[in-house]
């Protein structure tokens, strides 16, 4: 008999899934499992808030292409995780949340007056794909498999496992609850889909005069950006991506249509005869895949490829739905197209669409040239960041209007080069996403462009970044307020003296907060100071914060504000 603790069994279950890193805040209850992590080659990242820890794990999961693991203490610690899980659930990112609970005698069910008794399993249910309490240690491996299976099958998402603290130090016979590798307990690839349907899709695409391809985040999750682009190039098709999948097609590609280039994208899609949608549910920011943002589904053929059967035909009717792994399916589809037709040289009417794009770009440029009355034009801050960072940088956006400037003036060129809380607009995710991303890809530069309000939510994670040696660069646009809400008041017709609750203290120095935590910090008051400061921030080799004083008036009137509202009214 091989005797180990349930805590060690827990770690073995993580190892079976290939977990190399986990996030969280320690509690005495966790000691029996965390103590084994180093021996199994699992690095623990000690965070400063459980919500932040989930965001770190989410940023990590997106870039690493692996589940993010987070643990939290009974009661408040695990409750703090829940807000973070709501993000991962909405965004469709796999997180395994582990919550210790207090002894079952007092908490299952709550006796009344018990220490740290919170019904985490029920609270997590609507924001996870699986949520369960481990009542018998013998079922631990099985429930862990169920959690990973749920998190990683179909559209990914979070799962929660709760475990009573008295179970973890218990010594047990490991032979009675075998642990085996991931490939033996869940689908690791959905394959290329039904070959007959791939042939049908290839037939339509080969005959199409105006094919159009749209990529969702599923393309990134399947590592299929190269295959997506190859098919688009072979067909000389127009291409677009969802907001979350930005970078799946380099945004300087001649046949790429940006989400906020709304008129050109809508027209190109409306005039297509065959539309291929890969790894996207066509949600709200995609205009639901319907007119006026897209063509009439009755007049065009729609092919949809998705790993999740439940996402097929969800928002736009399809003519052909293929449940498959995006990369395998795109490879098979491209080969089948190549057997039918020669590569196409040109996209019909590209010039006409590009005229519309140029008009939109022209309008956007006006914002860049506006002179600030004090501080910096936030658009110039973003444009200079863009010019500075290499093509393979990972850019993280956070904040209100700051994100609109970021979206307008910072094209993304590489897959997995862009992180933003698309489904939630969840302030405070930026810094933790950036740290998680850098942990997953230490060789790629990571820049977080954030509002001052947004940075405040999880700013203590700078200490995490310093301690764990994760040099991310944070560029904070300081307009001393919740800028987007100033815009919302103005938009609704209220003058500045009626703007309740939008001001933040002008005394706050984010550069000094960073320095106070041992990070690099510098203040920028004029645009000429920006690039040299950015260079020094990167050269410091430490986590860095550039406090950029932006003109509050300019920041209250960013490009794209109306378009963002407009999209959400379709
Ligand atoms: C967690 C969370 N709380 C509140 C909001 C509502 N909200 C959206 S934008 C915004 C203002 C953001 O201010 P800041 O981060 O400073 O960026 P700015 O608009 O000033 O550029 C607020 C409060 C939200 N989206 N998320
Ligand atoms: Mg602000």
Coordinates of C-alpha atoms and ligand atoms in Angstrom, one line a residue:
X1 CA 0.0 0.0 0.0
X2 CA 1.3 3.5 -0.9
X3 CA 0.2 5.9 1.8
X4 CA 0.0 9.6 1.0
X5 CA -2.1 12.5 2.3
X6 CA -5.2 13.6 0.4
X7 CA -3.3 16.9 -0.1
X8 CA -0.6 15.1 -2.0
X9 CA -3.3 13.2 -4.0
X10 CA -4.7 16.6 -4.9
X11 CA -1.4 17.7 -6.3
X12 CA -1.1 14.5 -8.3
X13 CA -4.5 15.3 -9.9
X14 CA -3.1 18.7 -11.0
X15 CA 0.0 17.1 -12.3
X16 CA -2.0 14.6 -14.4
X17 CA -3.4 17.7 -16.2
X18 CA 0.0 19.1 -16.8
X19 CA -0.4 22.0 -14.4
X20 CA 2.9 23.9 -13.8
X21 CA 1.7 26.9 -12.0
X22 CA -1.0 27.8 -9.5
X23 CA -2.2 31.0 -8.0
X24 CA -3.8 32.0 -4.7
X25 CA -3.4 33.1 -1.1
X26 CA -2.4 30.5 1.5
X27 CA -4.4 29.4 4.5
X28 CA -3.5 26.9 7.1
X29 CA -6.0 24.6 5.5
X30 CA -4.0 24.5 2.3
X31 CA -0.7 23.5 3.9
X32 CA -1.2 19.8 3.4
X33 CA -1.4 20.2 -0.4
X34 CA 0.6 23.3 -1.2
X35 CA 3.6 21.9 0.7
X36 CA 3.9 19.2 -2.0
X37 CA 3.8 21.5 -5.0
X38 CA 7.5 22.1 -5.4
X39 CA 8.3 18.4 -5.4
X40 CA 5.8 17.9 -8.3
X41 CA 7.3 20.8 -10.2
X42 CA 4.3 23.1 -9.6
X43 CA 5.2 26.7 -9.0
X44 CA 2.9 28.6 -6.6
X45 CA 2.3 32.3 -7.3
X46 CA 1.4 34.0 -4.1
X47 CA -1.1 36.8 -4.9
X48 CA -2.6 39.7 -2.9
X49 CA -6.3 39.3 -3.5
X50 CA -8.2 36.2 -4.5
X51 CA -10.1 38.0 -7.2
X52 CA -6.8 39.3 -8.6
X53 CA -5.4 35.7 -8.4
X54 CA -8.3 34.5 -10.6
X55 CA -7.6 37.3 -13.1
X56 CA -3.9 36.3 -13.1
X57 CA -4.8 32.7 -13.7
X58 CA -7.1 33.8 -16.5
X59 CA -4.4 35.9 -18.2
X60 CA -2.1 32.9 -17.8
X61 CA -4.6 30.5 -19.2
X62 CA -5.2 32.5 -22.3
X63 CA -1.6 32.9 -23.3
X64 CA -0.4 29.4 -22.1
X65 CA -3.4 27.6 -23.6
X66 CA -3.7 25.7 -20.4
X67 CA -6.1 25.8 -17.5
X68 CA -5.3 28.4 -14.7
X69 CA -5.5 26.9 -11.2
X70 CA -6.4 29.1 -8.2
X71 CA -7.0 28.2 -4.6
X72 CA -8.5 30.2 -1.8
X73 CA -9.3 29.9 1.8
X74 CA -12.6 28.9 3.3
X75 CA -15.2 31.7 3.6
X76 CA -14.0 35.1 2.5
X77 CA -11.0 34.0 0.4
X78 CA -13.1 31.7 -1.8
X79 CA -15.9 34.3 -1.9
X80 CA -13.4 36.8 -3.2
X81 CA -12.6 34.4 -6.1
X82 CA -16.2 34.4 -7.2
X83 CA -16.1 37.8 -8.9
X84 CA -13.1 36.7 -10.8
X85 CA -14.8 33.5 -11.8
X86 CA -17.7 35.5 -13.3
X87 CA -15.2 36.9 -15.7
X88 CA -13.7 33.6 -16.7
X89 CA -17.2 32.2 -17.2
X90 CA -18.4 35.0 -19.4
X91 CA -15.1 35.0 -21.4
X92 CA -15.0 31.2 -21.7
X93 CA -11.6 30.6 -20.2
X94 CA -10.7 27.5 -18.3
X95 CA -10.0 28.0 -14.6
X96 CA -9.9 25.4 -11.9
X97 CA -10.9 27.1 -8.6
X98 CA -10.1 25.2 -5.5
X99 CA -11.8 26.3 -2.3
X100 CA -11.1 24.7 1.1
X101 CA -14.1 24.7 3.4
X102 CA -14.2 24.3 7.2
X103 CA -14.9 20.9 8.7
X104 CA -18.1 19.2 7.4
X105 CA -19.4 18.7 10.9
X106 CA -20.1 22.4 11.1
X107 CA -20.5 23.6 7.5
X108 CA -22.2 20.9 5.5
X109 CA -24.9 22.1 6.0
X110 CA -24.1 25.3 8.0
X111 CA -24.9 24.6 11.6
X112 CA -25.4 28.3 12.4
X113 CA -22.6 30.2 14.1
X114 CA -19.9 28.2 12.4
X115 CA -16.5 29.7 11.5
X116 CA -16.1 30.7 7.9
X117 CA -19.2 28.7 6.7
X118 CA -20.1 29.9 3.2
X119 CA -22.0 27.8 0.7
X120 CA -19.4 28.2 -2.0
X121 CA -20.5 25.3 -4.2
X122 CA -24.0 26.8 -4.6
X123 CA -22.6 30.4 -5.0
X124 CA -20.3 29.3 -7.8
X125 CA -22.8 27.2 -9.7
X126 CA -24.2 29.8 -12.1
X127 CA -20.7 31.1 -12.9
X128 CA -19.0 27.7 -13.4
X129 CA -19.4 24.7 -15.7
X130 CA -19.0 22.4 -12.7
X131 CA -19.1 22.9 -9.0
X132 CA -18.9 20.2 -6.3
X133 CA -17.8 19.5 -2.8
X134 CA -15.5 16.5 -2.2
X135 CA -17.3 14.6 0.6
X136 CA -15.3 11.4 0.4
X137 CA -11.6 11.4 -0.4
X138 CA -12.0 8.3 -2.6
X139 CA -13.9 10.5 -5.1
X140 CA -11.3 13.2 -5.2
X141 CA -9.6 12.1 -8.5
X142 CA -12.9 11.4 -10.1
X143 CA -14.3 14.9 -9.2
X144 CA -11.0 16.5 -10.3
X145 CA -11.4 14.8 -13.7
X146 CA -15.0 16.0 -13.9
X147 CA -13.9 19.5 -13.1
X148 CA -11.1 19.5 -15.8
X149 CA -13.4 17.8 -18.3
X150 CA -16.0 20.4 -17.8
X151 CA -13.5 23.3 -18.0
X152 CA -11.9 22.1 -21.1
X153 CA -14.6 20.4 -23.2
X154 CA -16.6 22.5 -25.6
X155 CA -16.5 26.2 -24.9
X156 CA -13.9 26.4 -22.0
X157 CA -14.9 27.9 -18.7
X158 CA -14.3 27.7 -14.9
X159 CA -15.0 24.8 -12.5
X160 CA -14.9 24.8 -8.7
X161 CA -13.9 22.0 -6.4
X162 CA -14.5 22.6 -2.7
X163 CA -12.8 20.3 -0.1
X164 CA -13.2 20.2 3.6
X165 CA -10.0 21.1 5.5
X166 CA -10.1 18.0 7.7
X167 CA -9.7 15.8 4.6
X168 CA -6.5 17.2 3.3
X169 CA -4.1 16.0 5.9
X170 CA -5.7 12.5 6.1
X171 CA -3.4 9.7 5.2
X172 CA -4.9 7.3 2.6
X173 CA -4.1 4.4 0.4
X174 CA -3.4 6.1 -3.0
X175 CA -4.0 2.8 -4.8
X176 CA -7.7 3.0 -3.9
X177 CA -8.1 6.2 -6.0
X178 CA -6.0 6.0 -9.1
X179 CA -4.9 9.1 -11.0
X180 CA -4.4 8.9 -14.7
X181 CA -3.3 11.3 -17.5
X182 CA -5.7 13.9 -19.1
X183 CA -5.9 12.1 -22.5
X184 CA -7.5 9.2 -20.7
X185 CA -10.4 11.1 -19.1
X186 CA -11.4 13.8 -21.5
X187 CA -11.4 14.7 -25.2
X188 CA -8.1 16.4 -26.0
X189 CA -9.1 17.1 -29.6
X190 CA -12.4 17.1 -31.4
X191 CA -10.7 16.2 -34.7
X192 CA -11.4 17.7 -38.1
X193 CA -15.2 17.1 -38.2
X194 CA -17.3 15.0 -40.4
X195 CA -15.3 14.6 -43.7
X196 CA -18.5 14.8 -45.8
X197 CA -19.3 18.2 -44.3
X198 CA -15.8 19.5 -44.8
X199 CA -16.1 18.5 -48.5
X200 CA -19.5 20.4 -48.7
X201 CA -17.9 23.5 -47.0
X202 CA -15.0 23.3 -49.4
X203 CA -17.3 23.1 -52.4
X204 CA -19.2 26.2 -51.4
X205 CA -16.0 28.1 -50.6
X206 CA -14.3 27.1 -53.8
X207 CA -17.3 28.2 -55.8
X208 CA -17.8 31.4 -53.8
X209 CA -17.2 34.6 -55.7
X210 CA -17.1 36.7 -52.5
X211 CA -16.0 34.5 -49.5
X212 CA -15.6 36.1 -46.1
X213 CA -14.0 34.5 -43.0
X214 CA -14.6 35.5 -39.4
X215 CA -12.4 34.3 -36.5
X216 CA -13.5 34.1 -32.9
X217 CA -11.4 33.4 -29.8
X218 CA -11.8 29.7 -30.5
X219 CA -9.2 30.1 -33.3
X220 CA -6.7 31.4 -30.8
X221 CA -7.6 28.7 -28.3
X222 CA -7.0 26.0 -31.0
X223 CA -3.7 27.7 -32.1
X224 CA -5.3 27.9 -35.6
X225 CA -4.5 31.5 -36.6
X226 CA -1.9 30.4 -39.2
X227 CA -4.4 28.0 -40.7
X228 CA -7.2 30.6 -40.7
X229 CA -5.0 33.1 -42.5
X230 CA -3.8 30.5 -45.0
X231 CA -7.4 29.7 -46.0
X232 CA -8.3 33.4 -46.2
X233 CA -5.2 34.1 -48.3
X234 CA -5.8 31.1 -50.7
X235 CA -9.3 32.4 -51.3
X236 CA -8.4 36.1 -51.2
X237 CA -11.2 36.4 -48.8
X238 CA -12.1 39.3 -46.6
X239 CA -11.4 38.5 -42.9
X240 CA -12.5 39.8 -39.6
X241 CA -12.1 38.8 -36.0
X242 CA -14.1 39.2 -32.9
X243 CA -12.8 41.7 -30.3
X244 CA -11.4 38.9 -28.2
X245 CA -9.6 37.3 -31.2
X246 CA -7.8 40.5 -32.3
X247 CA -4.4 39.4 -33.6
X248 CA -5.7 36.1 -35.1
X249 CA -5.2 38.1 -38.4
X250 CA -2.5 40.8 -38.4
X251 CA -4.4 44.0 -38.3
X252 CA -2.3 45.5 -41.1
X253 CA -3.4 42.7 -43.4
X254 CA -4.8 44.2 -46.6
X255 CA -8.0 42.2 -46.5
X256 CA -8.6 42.5 -42.8
X257 CA -11.7 44.4 -41.6
X258 CA -11.5 45.8 -38.1
X259 CA -14.5 45.6 -35.8
X260 CA -14.8 49.3 -35.4
X261 CA -14.3 50.0 -39.1
X262 CA -18.0 49.3 -38.9
X263 CA -19.2 50.5 -42.3
X264 CA -16.6 48.8 -44.4
X265 CA -16.8 45.5 -42.4
X266 CA -20.6 45.5 -42.6
X267 CA -20.6 46.1 -46.3
X268 CA -17.9 43.5 -47.1
X269 CA -19.8 40.9 -45.1
X270 CA -23.1 41.9 -46.5
X271 CA -21.9 41.5 -50.1
X272 CA -20.3 38.1 -49.4
X273 CA -21.9 35.0 -50.9
X274 CA -20.3 32.5 -48.5
X275 CA -19.4 33.3 -44.9
X276 CA -17.2 31.1 -42.8
X277 CA -17.3 31.6 -39.0
X278 CA -14.7 29.8 -36.9
X279 CA -14.7 29.6 -33.1
X280 CA -17.1 32.5 -32.5
X281 CA -20.6 32.6 -31.1
X282 CA -21.2 35.9 -32.9
X283 CA -22.1 37.8 -29.7
X284 CA -23.1 41.3 -29.0
X285 CA -19.9 43.0 -30.2
X286 CA -20.1 41.0 -33.4
X287 CA -23.5 42.5 -34.0
X288 CA -25.1 39.1 -33.3
X289 CA -23.9 38.1 -36.8
X290 CA -27.0 39.7 -38.3
X291 CA -27.9 42.8 -40.4
X292 CA -27.0 45.6 -40.2
X293 CA -23.5 44.4 -39.1
X294 CA -23.6 41.3 -41.4
X295 CA -25.5 40.2 -44.5
X296 CA -28.9 38.6 -44.6
X297 CA -28.5 34.9 -43.7
X298 CA -31.2 34.1 -46.2
X299 CA -29.1 35.5 -49.0
X300 CA -25.7 34.0 -48.1
X301 CA -24.4 30.6 -47.2
X302 CA -23.1 30.4 -43.7
X303 CA -20.7 27.8 -42.5
X304 CA -19.8 27.6 -38.9
X305 CA -17.0 25.6 -37.3
X306 CA -16.9 25.4 -33.5
X307 CA -15.6 23.0 -30.9
X308 CA -18.9 23.5 -29.0
X309 CA -22.1 22.0 -30.5
X310 CA -24.1 24.4 -28.4
X311 CA -22.6 27.4 -30.2
X312 CA -23.6 26.3 -33.6
X313 CA -26.4 28.5 -35.0
X314 CA -26.7 30.2 -31.7
X315 CA -27.1 33.8 -33.0
X316 CA -27.0 33.5 -36.8
X317 CA -28.7 30.7 -38.7
X318 CA -26.3 28.4 -40.4
X319 CA -26.4 26.3 -43.6
X320 CA -23.6 24.0 -42.4
X321 CA -22.4 23.5 -38.8
X322 CA -19.3 21.5 -38.2
X323 CA -18.3 20.5 -34.6
X324 CA -14.5 20.2 -34.8
X325 CA -11.2 21.4 -33.6
X326 CA -10.5 24.7 -35.5
X327 CA -7.0 23.8 -36.5
X328 CA -7.7 20.3 -37.8
X329 CA -10.9 21.4 -39.5
X330 CA -9.2 24.4 -41.2
X331 CA -6.3 22.2 -42.4
X332 CA -8.7 19.7 -43.9
X333 CA -10.9 22.4 -45.4
X334 CA -7.9 24.2 -47.0
X335 CA -6.7 20.9 -48.5
X336 CA -10.2 20.2 -49.9
X337 CA -10.5 23.8 -51.3
X338 CA -7.0 23.4 -52.9
X339 CA -8.2 20.2 -54.7
X340 CA -11.0 22.2 -56.2
X341 CA -9.6 25.5 -57.2
X342 CA -6.5 27.5 -57.8
X343 CA -5.5 30.3 -55.4
X344 CA -7.4 33.5 -56.0
X345 CA -5.5 36.7 -56.5
X346 CA -8.0 39.4 -55.6
X347 CA -10.9 40.2 -53.4
X348 CA -13.8 41.6 -55.4
X349 CA -14.4 45.3 -54.6
X350 CA -11.6 45.6 -52.1
X351 CA -10.9 49.1 -53.3
X352 CA -14.4 50.2 -52.6
X353 CA -14.4 48.8 -49.1
X354 CA -11.0 50.4 -48.4
X355 CA -12.4 53.8 -49.4
X356 CA -14.9 53.5 -46.6
X357 CA -12.1 52.3 -44.2
X358 CA -10.0 55.4 -45.2
X359 CA -12.9 57.7 -44.3
X360 CA -13.3 56.1 -40.9
X361 CA -9.5 56.3 -40.3
X362 CA -9.6 60.0 -41.3
X363 CA -12.2 60.7 -38.7
X364 CA -10.2 58.9 -36.1
X365 CA -7.0 60.9 -36.9
X366 CA -8.6 64.1 -35.8
X367 CA -8.6 62.9 -32.3
X368 CA -4.9 62.3 -32.4
X369 CA -4.0 65.8 -33.5
X370 CA -6.0 67.6 -30.8
X371 CA -3.7 69.7 -28.5
X372 CA -4.1 69.1 -24.8
X373 CA -4.7 72.1 -22.5
X374 CA -2.7 70.2 -19.8
X375 CA -0.9 66.9 -19.8
X376 CA -0.9 64.5 -22.7
X377 CA -3.3 63.6 -25.5
X378 CA -4.2 60.0 -24.5
X379 CA -4.3 59.0 -28.2
X380 CA -0.7 60.1 -28.6
X381 CA 0.3 58.1 -25.6
X382 CA -1.3 55.0 -27.2
X383 CA 0.1 55.7 -30.6
X384 CA 3.7 56.2 -29.2
X385 CA 3.4 53.0 -27.2
X386 CA 2.3 51.3 -30.4
X387 CA 5.3 52.6 -32.3
X388 CA 7.6 51.5 -29.5
X389 CA 6.6 48.0 -28.9
X390 CA 7.6 45.0 -31.1
X391 CA 5.1 43.2 -33.2
X392 CA 5.0 40.2 -30.9
X393 CA 4.2 42.3 -27.8
X394 CA 1.2 41.3 -25.7
X395 CA -1.0 44.4 -25.1
X396 CA -3.5 44.4 -22.3
X397 CA -6.2 47.1 -22.1
X398 CA -8.1 48.1 -19.0
X399 CA -10.2 51.1 -18.1
X400 CA -13.0 53.0 -19.7
X401 CA -12.2 55.6 -22.3
X402 CA -8.5 54.6 -22.0
X403 CA -9.5 51.3 -23.7
X404 CA -11.3 53.2 -26.5
X405 CA -8.1 55.0 -27.3
X406 CA -6.2 51.7 -27.0
X407 CA -8.5 50.0 -29.4
X408 CA -8.4 52.9 -31.9
X409 CA -4.6 53.5 -32.1
X410 CA -2.9 50.2 -31.3
X411 CA -3.3 47.6 -34.0
X412 CA -2.5 44.0 -32.9
X413 CA -0.3 41.9 -35.2
X414 CA 0.2 38.5 -33.5
X415 CA -2.1 35.8 -32.2
X416 CA -2.5 35.9 -28.5
X417 CA -1.2 39.5 -28.6
X418 CA -4.2 41.2 -27.0
X419 CA -6.0 40.8 -23.7
X420 CA -9.1 42.7 -22.7
X421 CA -12.2 41.9 -20.7
X422 CA -14.4 41.9 -23.8
X423 CA -17.6 40.3 -22.4
X424 CA -17.5 42.2 -19.1
X425 CA -15.6 45.4 -19.5
X426 CA -14.3 44.3 -16.1
X427 CA -12.2 47.1 -14.5
X428 CA -9.2 45.9 -12.6
X429 CA -8.4 42.9 -14.8
X430 CA -5.6 44.6 -16.7
X431 CA -2.7 44.4 -14.4
X432 CA -3.4 40.8 -13.3
X433 CA -4.0 39.7 -16.9
X434 CA -0.7 41.3 -17.8
X435 CA 1.2 39.5 -15.0
X436 CA -0.5 36.2 -15.9
X437 CA 0.4 36.7 -19.5
X438 CA 4.0 37.4 -18.8
X439 CA 4.2 34.3 -16.6
X440 CA 3.0 32.3 -19.6
X441 CA 5.2 33.9 -22.1
X442 CA 8.3 35.4 -20.4
X443 CA 10.0 36.0 -23.7
X444 CA 7.3 38.4 -25.0
X445 CA 7.1 42.0 -23.8
X446 CA 3.8 42.8 -22.0
X447 CA 2.3 46.2 -21.9
X448 CA -0.8 47.1 -19.9
X449 CA -2.5 50.4 -20.9
X450 CA -4.9 51.2 -18.2
X451 CA -7.1 54.0 -16.8
X452 CA -6.3 55.3 -13.3
X453 CA -9.6 54.1 -11.9
X454 CA -9.1 50.6 -13.3
X455 CA -5.5 50.3 -12.0
X456 CA -6.7 51.0 -8.5
X457 CA -8.6 47.8 -8.2
X458 CA -5.7 45.3 -8.1
X459 CA -2.7 47.6 -7.8
X460 CA -1.2 45.5 -5.0
X461 CA -0.5 42.8 -7.5
X462 CA 2.5 45.0 -8.5
X463 CA 4.1 43.6 -5.4
X464 CA 3.3 40.1 -6.7
X465 CA 5.0 41.0 -10.0
X466 CA 8.1 42.3 -8.3
X467 CA 8.4 39.3 -5.9
X468 CA 7.9 36.8 -8.6
X469 CA 10.1 38.7 -11.0
X470 CA 7.5 39.4 -13.7
X471 CA 8.5 42.6 -15.5
X472 CA 5.3 44.0 -17.0
X473 CA 5.1 47.6 -18.1
X474 CA 2.0 49.5 -16.9
X475 CA 1.1 52.8 -18.7
X476 CA -1.6 54.5 -16.7
X477 CA -3.6 57.3 -18.2
X478 CA -4.3 59.6 -15.2
X479 CA -7.3 61.8 -15.8
X480 CA -8.0 61.9 -12.1
X481 CA -11.4 60.3 -12.6
X482 CA -13.8 57.7 -14.0
X483 CA -13.4 59.3 -17.4
X484 CA -15.9 57.2 -19.3
X485 CA -18.6 58.0 -16.7
X486 CA -17.9 61.7 -17.3
X487 CA -18.6 61.0 -20.9
X488 CA -21.8 59.1 -20.0
X489 CA -23.1 62.1 -18.1
X490 CA -22.3 64.4 -21.0
X491 CA -23.9 62.0 -23.5
X492 CA -27.1 62.0 -21.4
X493 CA -27.1 65.8 -21.4
X494 CA -25.8 66.7 -17.9
X495 CA -23.3 69.5 -17.4
X496 CA -20.1 68.9 -15.4
X497 CA -21.5 70.4 -12.2
X498 CA -24.0 67.6 -12.1
X499 CA -21.4 64.8 -12.6
X500 CA -21.7 62.9 -9.3
X501 CA -19.1 60.4 -8.3
X502 CA -16.6 60.8 -11.2
X503 CA -13.6 62.4 -9.5
X504 CA -10.5 60.7 -8.2
X505 CA -7.9 62.5 -6.0
X506 CA -5.4 64.6 -8.0
X507 CA -2.7 63.9 -5.3
X508 CA -2.4 60.2 -6.2
X509 CA 1.0 59.4 -7.8
X510 CA 0.9 56.0 -9.3
X511 CA 4.6 56.2 -10.1
X512 CA 5.3 56.7 -6.4
X513 CA 3.0 53.8 -5.4
X514 CA 5.1 51.6 -7.7
X515 CA 8.3 52.9 -6.3
X516 CA 7.0 52.2 -2.8
X517 CA 6.7 48.6 -3.8
X518 CA 10.2 48.4 -5.2
X519 CA 9.0 48.7 -8.8
X520 CA 10.1 51.2 -11.4
X521 CA 8.0 54.3 -11.5
X522 CA 8.1 57.5 -13.5
X523 CA 5.8 60.5 -14.1
X524 CA 5.1 61.9 -17.5
X525 CA 3.5 65.3 -17.9
X526 CA 4.2 66.1 -21.6
X527 CA 4.3 63.9 -24.6
X528 CA 8.0 64.6 -25.3
X529 CA 8.8 62.9 -22.0
X530 CA 6.9 59.7 -22.9
X531 CA 9.1 57.7 -25.1
X532 CA 12.3 58.2 -23.1
X533 CA 10.4 57.3 -20.0
X534 CA 9.0 54.1 -21.6
X535 CA 12.6 53.2 -22.7
X536 CA 13.8 53.6 -19.1
X537 CA 10.8 51.6 -17.7
X538 CA 11.7 48.7 -20.0
X539 CA 15.4 48.9 -19.3
X540 CA 14.8 48.8 -15.6
X541 CA 14.0 45.1 -16.0
X542 CA 11.4 45.4 -13.2
X543 CA 7.7 45.8 -13.1
X544 CA 7.2 49.4 -14.1
X545 CA 4.5 52.0 -13.9
X546 CA 4.4 55.2 -16.0
X547 CA 2.1 57.7 -14.5
X548 CA 0.9 59.6 -17.6
X549 CA -1.0 62.8 -16.8
X550 CA -3.6 62.9 -19.6
X551 CA -5.9 65.8 -20.4
X552 CA -9.2 65.0 -18.7
X553 CA -11.1 67.0 -21.3
X554 CA -9.6 65.1 -24.2
X555 CA -10.0 61.8 -22.3
X556 CA -13.7 62.6 -21.9
X557 CA -14.2 62.6 -25.7
X558 CA -12.5 59.5 -27.1
X559 CA -12.9 58.0 -30.6
X560 CA -15.4 55.2 -30.9
X561 CA -17.6 56.0 -27.9
X562 CA -20.7 56.3 -30.0
X563 CA -19.8 53.2 -32.0
X564 CA -19.4 51.1 -28.8
X565 CA -22.8 52.2 -27.7
X566 CA -24.2 51.7 -31.1
X567 CA -23.0 48.1 -31.4
X568 CA -24.5 47.3 -28.1
X569 CA -27.9 48.5 -29.2
X570 CA -28.2 46.0 -32.1
Ligands
LIG1 C1 -15.6 46.4 -12.0 C2 -16.3 47.5 -12.7 N1 -16.8 48.5 -12.0 C3 -17.4 49.6 -12.6 C4 -17.5 49.6 -14.0 C5 -18.2 50.8 -14.7 N2 -17.2 51.6 -15.4 C6 -17.0 51.4 -16.7 S1 -15.8 52.5 -17.3 C7 -15.6 53.2 -15.9 C8 -14.6 54.4 -15.7 C9 -13.2 53.9 -15.8 O1 -12.3 54.8 -15.4 P1 -10.7 54.7 -15.7 O2 -10.3 53.3 -15.4 O3 -10.0 55.7 -14.9 O4 -10.6 54.9 -17.2 P2 -11.0 56.3 -18.0 O5 -12.4 56.1 -18.5 O6 -10.9 57.4 -17.0 O7 -10.1 56.3 -19.1 C10 -16.5 52.7 -14.9 C11 -16.5 53.1 -13.5 C12 -17.0 48.5 -14.7 N3 -17.0 48.4 -16.0 N4 -16.3 47.5 -14.1
LIG2 MG1 -9.5 57.7 -15.4

